[in-house]
Coordinates of C-alpha atoms and ligand atoms in Angstrom, one line a residue:
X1 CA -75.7 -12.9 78.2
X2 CA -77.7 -14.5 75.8
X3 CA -79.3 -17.8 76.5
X4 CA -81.0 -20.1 74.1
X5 CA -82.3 -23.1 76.2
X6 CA -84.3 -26.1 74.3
X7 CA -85.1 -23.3 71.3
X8 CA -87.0 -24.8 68.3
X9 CA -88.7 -23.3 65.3
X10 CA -91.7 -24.7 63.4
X11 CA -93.1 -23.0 60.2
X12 CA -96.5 -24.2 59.4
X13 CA -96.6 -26.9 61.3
X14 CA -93.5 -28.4 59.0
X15 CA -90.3 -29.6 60.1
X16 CA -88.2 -27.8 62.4
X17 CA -86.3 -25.7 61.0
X18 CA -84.5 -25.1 64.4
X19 CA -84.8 -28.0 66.5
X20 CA -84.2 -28.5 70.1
X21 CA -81.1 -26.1 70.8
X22 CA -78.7 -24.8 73.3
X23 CA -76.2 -22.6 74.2
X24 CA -74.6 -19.6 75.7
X25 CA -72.7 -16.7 74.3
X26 CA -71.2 -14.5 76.9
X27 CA -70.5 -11.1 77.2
X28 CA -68.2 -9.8 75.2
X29 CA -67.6 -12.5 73.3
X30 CA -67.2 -13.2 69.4
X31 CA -69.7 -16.1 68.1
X32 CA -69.8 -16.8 64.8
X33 CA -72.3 -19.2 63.2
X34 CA -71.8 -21.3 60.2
X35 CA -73.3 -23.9 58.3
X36 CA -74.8 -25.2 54.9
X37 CA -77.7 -23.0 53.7
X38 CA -80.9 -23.2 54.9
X39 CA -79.9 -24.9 58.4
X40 CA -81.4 -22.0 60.1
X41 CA -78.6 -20.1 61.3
X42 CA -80.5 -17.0 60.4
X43 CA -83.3 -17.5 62.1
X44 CA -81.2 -18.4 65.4
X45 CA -79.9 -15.2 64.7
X46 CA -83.3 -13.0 64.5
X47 CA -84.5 -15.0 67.7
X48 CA -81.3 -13.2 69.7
X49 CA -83.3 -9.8 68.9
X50 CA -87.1 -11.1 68.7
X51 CA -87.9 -10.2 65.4
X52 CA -88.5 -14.6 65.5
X53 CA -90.4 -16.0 67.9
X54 CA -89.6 -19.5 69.0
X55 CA -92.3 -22.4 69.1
X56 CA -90.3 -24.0 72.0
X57 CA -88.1 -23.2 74.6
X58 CA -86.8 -20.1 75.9
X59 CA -84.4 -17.3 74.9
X60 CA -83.1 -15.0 77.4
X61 CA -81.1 -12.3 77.4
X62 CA -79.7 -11.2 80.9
X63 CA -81.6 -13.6 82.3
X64 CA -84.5 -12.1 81.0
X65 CA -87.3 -14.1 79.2
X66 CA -86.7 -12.5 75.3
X67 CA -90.6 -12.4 75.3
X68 CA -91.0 -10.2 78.2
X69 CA -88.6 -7.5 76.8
X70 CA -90.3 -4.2 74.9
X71 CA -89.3 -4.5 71.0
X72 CA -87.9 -0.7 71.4
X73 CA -85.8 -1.9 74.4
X74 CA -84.6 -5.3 72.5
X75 CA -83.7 -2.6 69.1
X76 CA -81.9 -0.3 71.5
X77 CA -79.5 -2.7 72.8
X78 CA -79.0 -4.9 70.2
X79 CA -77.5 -3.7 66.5
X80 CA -78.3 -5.7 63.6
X81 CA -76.3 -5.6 60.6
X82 CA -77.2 -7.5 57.5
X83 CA -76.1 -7.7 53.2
X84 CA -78.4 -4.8 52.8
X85 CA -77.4 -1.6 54.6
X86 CA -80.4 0.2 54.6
X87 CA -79.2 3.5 54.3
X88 CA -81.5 6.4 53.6
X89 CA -80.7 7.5 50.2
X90 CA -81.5 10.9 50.3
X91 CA -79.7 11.6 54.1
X92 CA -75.9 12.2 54.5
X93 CA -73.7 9.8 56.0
X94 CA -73.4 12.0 59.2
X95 CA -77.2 12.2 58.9
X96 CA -78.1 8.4 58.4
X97 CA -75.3 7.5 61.7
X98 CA -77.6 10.3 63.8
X99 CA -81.0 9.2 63.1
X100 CA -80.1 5.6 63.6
X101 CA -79.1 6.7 67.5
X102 CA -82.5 8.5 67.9
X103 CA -85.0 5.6 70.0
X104 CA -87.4 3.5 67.5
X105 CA -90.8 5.1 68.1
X106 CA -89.5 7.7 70.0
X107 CA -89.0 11.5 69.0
X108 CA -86.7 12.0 71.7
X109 CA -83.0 12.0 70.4
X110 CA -79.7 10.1 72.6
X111 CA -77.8 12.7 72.8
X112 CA -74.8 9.8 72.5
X113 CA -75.1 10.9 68.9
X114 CA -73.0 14.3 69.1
X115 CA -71.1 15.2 66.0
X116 CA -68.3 14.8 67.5
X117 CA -69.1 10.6 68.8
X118 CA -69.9 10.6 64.8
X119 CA -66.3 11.4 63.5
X120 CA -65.2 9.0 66.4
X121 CA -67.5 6.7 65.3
X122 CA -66.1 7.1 61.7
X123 CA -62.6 6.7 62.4
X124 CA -63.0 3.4 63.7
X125 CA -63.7 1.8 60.8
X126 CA -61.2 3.8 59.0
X127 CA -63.3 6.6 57.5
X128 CA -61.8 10.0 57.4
X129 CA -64.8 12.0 58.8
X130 CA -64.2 15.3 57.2
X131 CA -63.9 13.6 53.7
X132 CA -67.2 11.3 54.5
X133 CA -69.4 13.0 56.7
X134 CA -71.5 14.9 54.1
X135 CA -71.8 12.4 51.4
X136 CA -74.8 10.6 50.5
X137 CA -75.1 6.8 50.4
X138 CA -74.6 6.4 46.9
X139 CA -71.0 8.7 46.6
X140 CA -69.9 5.3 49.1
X141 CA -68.5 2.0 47.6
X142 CA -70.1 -1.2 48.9
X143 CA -67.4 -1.6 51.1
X144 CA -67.7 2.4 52.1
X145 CA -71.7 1.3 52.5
X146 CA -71.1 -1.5 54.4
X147 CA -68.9 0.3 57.3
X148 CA -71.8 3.6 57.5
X149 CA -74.2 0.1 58.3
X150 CA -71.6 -0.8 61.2
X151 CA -71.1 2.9 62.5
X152 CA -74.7 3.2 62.8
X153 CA -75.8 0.0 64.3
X154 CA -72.5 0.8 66.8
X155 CA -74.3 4.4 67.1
X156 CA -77.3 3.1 68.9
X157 CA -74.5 2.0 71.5
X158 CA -76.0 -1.7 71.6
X159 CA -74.6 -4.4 73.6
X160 CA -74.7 -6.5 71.1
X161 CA -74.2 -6.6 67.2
X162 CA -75.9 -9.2 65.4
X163 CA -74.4 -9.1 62.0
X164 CA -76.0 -11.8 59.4
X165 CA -73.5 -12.7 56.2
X166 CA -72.9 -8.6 56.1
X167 CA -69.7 -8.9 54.1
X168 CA -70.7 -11.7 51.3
X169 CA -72.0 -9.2 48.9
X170 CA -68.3 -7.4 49.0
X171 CA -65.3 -8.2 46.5
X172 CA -62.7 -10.4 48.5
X173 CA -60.2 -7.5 49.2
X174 CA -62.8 -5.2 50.6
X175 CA -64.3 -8.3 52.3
X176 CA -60.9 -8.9 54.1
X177 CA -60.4 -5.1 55.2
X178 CA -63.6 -5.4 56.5
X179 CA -63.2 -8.3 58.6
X180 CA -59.7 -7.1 59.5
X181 CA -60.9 -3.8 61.1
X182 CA -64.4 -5.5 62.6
X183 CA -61.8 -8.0 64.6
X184 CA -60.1 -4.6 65.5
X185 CA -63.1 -3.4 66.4
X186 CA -64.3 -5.7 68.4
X187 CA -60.9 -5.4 70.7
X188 CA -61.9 -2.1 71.4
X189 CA -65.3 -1.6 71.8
X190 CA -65.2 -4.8 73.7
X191 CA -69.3 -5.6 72.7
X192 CA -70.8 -9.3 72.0
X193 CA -70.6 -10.4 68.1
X194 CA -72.8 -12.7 66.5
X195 CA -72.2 -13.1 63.3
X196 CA -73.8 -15.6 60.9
X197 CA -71.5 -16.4 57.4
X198 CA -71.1 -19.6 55.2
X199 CA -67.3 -18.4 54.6
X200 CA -65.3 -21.1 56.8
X201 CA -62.1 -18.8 56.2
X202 CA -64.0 -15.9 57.7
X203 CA -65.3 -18.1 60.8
X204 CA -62.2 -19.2 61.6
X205 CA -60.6 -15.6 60.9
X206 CA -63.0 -13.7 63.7
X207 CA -65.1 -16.2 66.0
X208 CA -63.6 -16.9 69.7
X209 CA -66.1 -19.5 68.9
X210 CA -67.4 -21.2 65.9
X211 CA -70.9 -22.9 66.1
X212 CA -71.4 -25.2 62.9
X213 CA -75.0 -25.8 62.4
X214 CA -76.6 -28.3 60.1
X215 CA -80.5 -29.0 59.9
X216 CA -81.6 -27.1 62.5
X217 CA -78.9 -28.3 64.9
X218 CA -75.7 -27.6 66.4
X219 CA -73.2 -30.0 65.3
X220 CA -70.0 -28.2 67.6
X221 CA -69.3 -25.2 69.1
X222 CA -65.7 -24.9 70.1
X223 CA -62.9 -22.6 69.4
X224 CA -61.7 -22.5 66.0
X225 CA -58.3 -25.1 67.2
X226 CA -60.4 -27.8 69.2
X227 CA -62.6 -27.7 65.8
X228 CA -59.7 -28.2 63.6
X229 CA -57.7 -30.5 66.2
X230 CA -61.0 -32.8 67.3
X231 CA -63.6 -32.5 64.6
X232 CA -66.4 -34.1 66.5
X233 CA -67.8 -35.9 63.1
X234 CA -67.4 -36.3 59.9
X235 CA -69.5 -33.8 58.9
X236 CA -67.2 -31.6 60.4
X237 CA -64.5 -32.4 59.1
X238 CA -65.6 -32.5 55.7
X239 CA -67.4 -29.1 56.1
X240 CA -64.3 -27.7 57.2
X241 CA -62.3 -29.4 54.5
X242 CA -64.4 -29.0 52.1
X243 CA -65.2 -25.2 52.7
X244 CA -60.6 -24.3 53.6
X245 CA -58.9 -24.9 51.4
X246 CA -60.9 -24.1 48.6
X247 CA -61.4 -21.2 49.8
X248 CA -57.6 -20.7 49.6
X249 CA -57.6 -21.4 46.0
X250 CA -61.1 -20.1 44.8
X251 CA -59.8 -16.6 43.1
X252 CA -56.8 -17.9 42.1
X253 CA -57.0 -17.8 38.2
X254 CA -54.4 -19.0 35.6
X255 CA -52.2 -15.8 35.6
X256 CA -51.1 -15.9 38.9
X257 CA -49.8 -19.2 38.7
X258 CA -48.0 -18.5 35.4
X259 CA -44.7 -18.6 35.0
X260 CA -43.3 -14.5 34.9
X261 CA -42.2 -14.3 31.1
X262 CA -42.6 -17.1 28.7
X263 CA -39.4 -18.0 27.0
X264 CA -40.5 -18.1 22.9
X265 CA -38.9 -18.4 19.6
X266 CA -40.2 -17.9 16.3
X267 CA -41.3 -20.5 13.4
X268 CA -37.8 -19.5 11.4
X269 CA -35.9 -19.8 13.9
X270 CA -33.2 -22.4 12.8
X271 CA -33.0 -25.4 15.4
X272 CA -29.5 -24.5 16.3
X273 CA -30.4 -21.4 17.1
X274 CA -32.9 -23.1 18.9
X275 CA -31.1 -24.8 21.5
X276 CA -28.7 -22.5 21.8
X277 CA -31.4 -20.3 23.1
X278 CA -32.8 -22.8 25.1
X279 CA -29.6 -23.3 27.5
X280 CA -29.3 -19.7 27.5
X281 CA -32.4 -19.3 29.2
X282 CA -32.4 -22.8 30.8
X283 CA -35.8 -24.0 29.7
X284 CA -36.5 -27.0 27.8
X285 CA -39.2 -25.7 25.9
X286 CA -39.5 -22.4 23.7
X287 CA -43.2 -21.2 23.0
X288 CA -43.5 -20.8 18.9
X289 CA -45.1 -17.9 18.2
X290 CA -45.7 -15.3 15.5
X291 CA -44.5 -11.5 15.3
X292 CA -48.0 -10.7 16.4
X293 CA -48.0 -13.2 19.2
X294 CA -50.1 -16.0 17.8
X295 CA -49.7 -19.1 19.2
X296 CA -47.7 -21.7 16.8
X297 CA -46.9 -24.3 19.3
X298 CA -44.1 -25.6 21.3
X299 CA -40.9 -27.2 20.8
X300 CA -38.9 -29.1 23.0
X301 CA -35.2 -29.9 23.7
X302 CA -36.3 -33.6 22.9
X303 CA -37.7 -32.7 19.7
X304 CA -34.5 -30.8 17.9
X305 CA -32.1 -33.9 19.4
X306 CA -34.3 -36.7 17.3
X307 CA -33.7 -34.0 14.0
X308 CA -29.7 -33.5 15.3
X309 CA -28.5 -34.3 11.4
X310 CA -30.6 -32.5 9.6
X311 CA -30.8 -28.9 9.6
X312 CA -34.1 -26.9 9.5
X313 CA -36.1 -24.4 10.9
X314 CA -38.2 -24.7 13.8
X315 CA -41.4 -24.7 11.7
X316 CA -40.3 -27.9 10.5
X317 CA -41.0 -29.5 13.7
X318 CA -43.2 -27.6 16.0
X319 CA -46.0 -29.7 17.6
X320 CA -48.5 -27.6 16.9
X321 CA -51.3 -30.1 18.7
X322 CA -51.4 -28.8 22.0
X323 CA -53.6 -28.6 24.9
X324 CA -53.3 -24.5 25.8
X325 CA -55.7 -22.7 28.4
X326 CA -57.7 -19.4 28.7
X327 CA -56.8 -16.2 29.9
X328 CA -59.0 -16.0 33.1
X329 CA -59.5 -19.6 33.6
X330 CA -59.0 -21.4 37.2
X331 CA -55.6 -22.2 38.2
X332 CA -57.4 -25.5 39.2
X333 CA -58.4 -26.4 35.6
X334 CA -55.0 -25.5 34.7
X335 CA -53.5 -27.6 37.6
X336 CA -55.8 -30.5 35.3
X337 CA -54.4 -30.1 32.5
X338 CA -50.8 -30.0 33.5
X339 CA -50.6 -32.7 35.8
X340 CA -54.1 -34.9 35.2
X341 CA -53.9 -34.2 30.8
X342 CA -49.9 -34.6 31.6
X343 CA -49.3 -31.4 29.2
X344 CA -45.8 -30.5 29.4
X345 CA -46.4 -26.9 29.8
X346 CA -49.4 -25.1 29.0
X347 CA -49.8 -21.3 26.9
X348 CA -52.6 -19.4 27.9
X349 CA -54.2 -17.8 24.9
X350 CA -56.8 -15.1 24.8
X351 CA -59.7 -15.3 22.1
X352 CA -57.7 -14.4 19.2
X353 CA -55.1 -17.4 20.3
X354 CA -52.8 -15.0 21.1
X355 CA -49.8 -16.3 23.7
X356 CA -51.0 -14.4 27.0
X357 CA -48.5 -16.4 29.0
X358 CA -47.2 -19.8 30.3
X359 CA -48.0 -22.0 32.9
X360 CA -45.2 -24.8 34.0
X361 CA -45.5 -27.6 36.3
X362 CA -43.1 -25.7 38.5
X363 CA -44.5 -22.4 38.2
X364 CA -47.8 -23.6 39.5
X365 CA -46.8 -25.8 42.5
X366 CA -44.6 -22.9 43.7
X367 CA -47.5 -19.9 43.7
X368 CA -50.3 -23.0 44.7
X369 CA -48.1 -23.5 47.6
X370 CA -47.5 -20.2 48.6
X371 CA -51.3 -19.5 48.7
X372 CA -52.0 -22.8 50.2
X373 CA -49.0 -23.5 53.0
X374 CA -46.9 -20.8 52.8
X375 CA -49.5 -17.6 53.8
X376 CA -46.2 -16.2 56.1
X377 CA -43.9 -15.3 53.6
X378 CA -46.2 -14.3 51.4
X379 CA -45.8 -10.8 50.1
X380 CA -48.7 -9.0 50.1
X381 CA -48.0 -5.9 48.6
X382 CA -47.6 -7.6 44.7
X383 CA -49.6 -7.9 41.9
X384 CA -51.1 -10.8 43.6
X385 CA -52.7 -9.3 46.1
X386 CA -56.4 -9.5 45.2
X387 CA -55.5 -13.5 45.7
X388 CA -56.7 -12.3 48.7
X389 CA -54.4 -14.2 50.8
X390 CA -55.2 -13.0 54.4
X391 CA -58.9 -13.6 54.2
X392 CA -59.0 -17.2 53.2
X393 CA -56.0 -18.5 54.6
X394 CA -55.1 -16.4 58.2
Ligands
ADP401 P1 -79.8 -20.1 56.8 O1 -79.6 -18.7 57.3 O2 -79.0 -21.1 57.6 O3 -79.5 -20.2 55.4 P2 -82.5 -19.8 57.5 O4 -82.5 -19.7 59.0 O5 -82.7 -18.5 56.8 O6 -81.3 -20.6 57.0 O7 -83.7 -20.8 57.1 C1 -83.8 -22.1 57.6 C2 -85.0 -22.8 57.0 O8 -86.2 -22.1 57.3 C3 -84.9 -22.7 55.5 O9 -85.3 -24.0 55.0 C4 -85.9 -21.6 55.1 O10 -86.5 -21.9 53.9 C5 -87.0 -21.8 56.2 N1 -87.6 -20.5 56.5 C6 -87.0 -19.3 56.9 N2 -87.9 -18.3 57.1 C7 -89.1 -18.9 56.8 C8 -90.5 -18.4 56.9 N3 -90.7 -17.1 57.2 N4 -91.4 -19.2 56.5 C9 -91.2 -20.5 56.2 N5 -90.0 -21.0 56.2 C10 -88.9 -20.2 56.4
MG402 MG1 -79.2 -16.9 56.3

C-alpha cells in the first residue's frame, strides 16, 4: 500500500536526514516507528502524505508515484493525527468531526458525515455522543481532545491514519486508555496505522511491526517477538533495554513501594515494652516517632539486646542518624539507598520530617517485582493503578 523505495531527505544541502530507505507497509496493517529523536521518523511519516517531499527515490502509494497524486486526494485518503489536535475552538465537537469530512478546498460536503456516522463515530472511542456532541473543545480533557482528533481524522474515512507521537502529551492512565481503545479500533475499522512514538512500551503494545530508526536509517523492522528474540545489533538491543524496563519503573515513586503501615513506637517507650511490641508485630525495627509524627529515628531488635541489663527508655538508644527519603521521590533512588547505602529500612518524611511511611528491603523487591515480572497478577483496580502497569509492561 505504501511504498518507500531508496527515499532520502536532504535539508540544505546538509546531511541526510533520511538516507537511502526501504520498505513496505501493507494494507491494513499496524506500523509503528520508533527511534532516538531527531532520526527522522517524522519526516518519513509526512512523506507517506506529501506534505515532505523526498530528494531521492520514490514513494508510492497504490502503486502510484506520491508526486503524481492531487494534495486534496492525498488529504482525503490519508488522516493525520498529531500532539496538537487542532480543534476549532469556537465549533462543537459534533461540529469540528463534520467539517473535518467536508473535501479540503472544496465546498461540497461527504455526506459520510451524517449525524448519525457522528455518534457512531463517537462511540468508538468511547465517547457517549449525547453527553459530548455539543461541547466545545475546551469543556474536553486532553485525553477527551485527543479522541475528537481521532474521530475526525477517521471522519474523512481515510485509508490510512498517520498518527505522529499523538498520545505523549497525555498523563500515563489516559495515555494507556488511549492506546488500548486505538488497538481496538484498529480491529475494527481494519485501516493501515502508522504511528510514529519514542515510547518502546507503546511500540511494542500496538505495532504488528516495529521499525526502529536511527540517523536517518532503518536499523530493523520486524514484529515486536523476532525484535525482542533476535535483536539484529546492539543498538537494538540496548534501545530496547534501555527504553523497557524503565519504562516499567519510570512512575513508580517511593509510596508505592512502601511498606502498608509502618510499625512505630514512641521515645518513652521503655525497651521491654519495646520488644515486646516488636514480636507482636514481627518486625525488627520500630520507627521512633513523636505524638505529632516527627521523625526520631529507629531502633532495632539488635540495639535493645546489647542494653539487655539495663533498663531505659527507648530514647536512650535511638539512632537517630539515619538516612530517610522524600515523599514523592523515585522508588529507584529509594531502591539506592536501601540496597546500594545498605540502610536497614528507610522512613519517608515530608518537609516538616514528618514519618509519611516506610520502605523495607522486602517491601520494595515485592511491588518492584510485581511491576517489573509479575504484570499477570497484578491487580489493577488498587491504589496503584496510575503505576500504569498495562501501558508499560503489556
Ligand atoms: P524525529 O521525528 O525522529 O525526532 P524528525 O524527522 O523530525 O526527527 O527530524 C529529523 C532531522 O531533520 C532532525 O535533525 C531535524 O532537526 C531535521 N529537520 C526536520 N525538519 C527540518 C526542516 N524543515 N529543515 C531543516 N531540518 C529539519
Ligand atoms: Mg518527530
Amino acid at each position: 500500500m505504501i511504498k518507500f523505495e531508496h527515499v532520502s531527505k536532504v535539508y540544505d544541502g546538509k546531511v541526510a536526514v533520511v538516507d537511502d530507505i526501504n520498505f513496505e507497509i501493507k494494507r491494513g496493517e499496524f506500523v509503528v516507528f520508533i527511534g532516538p529523536s531527531g532520526c527522522g521518523k517524522s519526516t518519513v511519516l509526512r512523506m507517506m502524505n506529501g506534505t515532505e517531499k523526498p530528494t531521492g527515490g520514490s514513494v508510492c502509494l497504490n502503486d502510484q508515484d506520491i508526486s503524481k497524486i492531487s494534495e486534496t486526494e492525498l488529504k482525503r485518503n490519508i488522516g493525520h493525527v498529531t500532539q496538537q489536535t487542532g480543534l476549532f475552538p469556537h465549533l462543537t465537537i459534533g461540529a469540528n468531526i463534520r467539517q473535518a469530512s467536508r473535501l479540503p478546498r472544496s465546498k461540497k460536503r461527504t455526506d459520510k458525515c451524517s449525524n448519525a456516522r457522528i455518534r457512531e463515530l463517537l462511540k468508538m472511542v468511547g465517547m457517549d455522543p449525547s453527553e459530548y456532541i455539543d461541547r466545545f473543545p475546551s469543556q474536553l480533557s486532553g485525553g477527551q481532545q485527543q479522541r475528537i482528533g481521532i474521530v475526525r481524522e477517521l471522519a474523512k474515512e481515510p485509508d490510512i491514519l498517520l498518527m505522529d507521537e499523538p498520545f505523549s502529551a497525555l498523563d500515563p492512565i489516559t495515555r494507556k486508555n488511549l492506546q488500548d481503545d486505538l488497538k481496538k479500533l484498529h480491529g475494527m475499522v481494519k485501516k493501515t496505522i502508522v504511528l510514529v512514538t519514542h515510547d518502546m512500551n507503546e511500540a511494542f503494545k500496538l505495532g504488528d511491526r516495529i521499525v526502529l530508526m536511527r540517523h536517518g536509517k532503518i536499523v530493523q523492522a520486524d514484529s515486536s517477538e523476532e525484535l525482542l528474540r533476535n535483536p539484529s545489533s546492539t543498538f537494538v538491543e540496548e534501545f530496547i533495554g534501555l527504553n523497557r524496563p524503565a519504562k516499567c519503573t519510570e512512575t513508580l515513586t517511593v509510596e508505592k513501594v512502601a511498606v502498608e503501615v509502618p510499625i512505630t513506637a514512641s521515645p518513652d517507650m521503655g525497651l521491654a515494652r519495646a520488644t515486646r511490641r516488636m514480636r507482636e508485630m514481627r518486625v525488627r525495627t520500630l520507627v521512633v516517632v513523636e505524638d505529632d509524627e516527627t521523625l526520631i529515628g529507629i531502633i532495632t531488635a539488635r540495639d535493645i539486646r546489647k542494653h539487655k541489663n539495663r533498663p531505659g527508655k527507648i530514647a536512650d538508644i535511638v539512632q537517630s542518624d539515619i538516612p530517610v527519603i522524600s515523599e514523592g521521590s523515585s522508588a529507584k533512588a529509594a531502591f539506592e539507598k536501601l540496597f546500594l547505602g545498605n540502610a536497614g529500612i528507610l522512613p519517608v518524611v515530608d518537609g516538616s520530617n514528618r514519618l509519611k511511611g516506610l520502605v523495607t528491603r522486602s517491601s520494595l523487591a515485592e511491588k518492584l517485582y510485581k511491576v517489573v515480572w509479575d504484570t499477570n497478577g497484578y491487580d489493577n483496580n488498587d491504589s496503584t493503578t496510575d503505576l500504569d502497569v498495562g501501558a508499560t509492561c503489556s
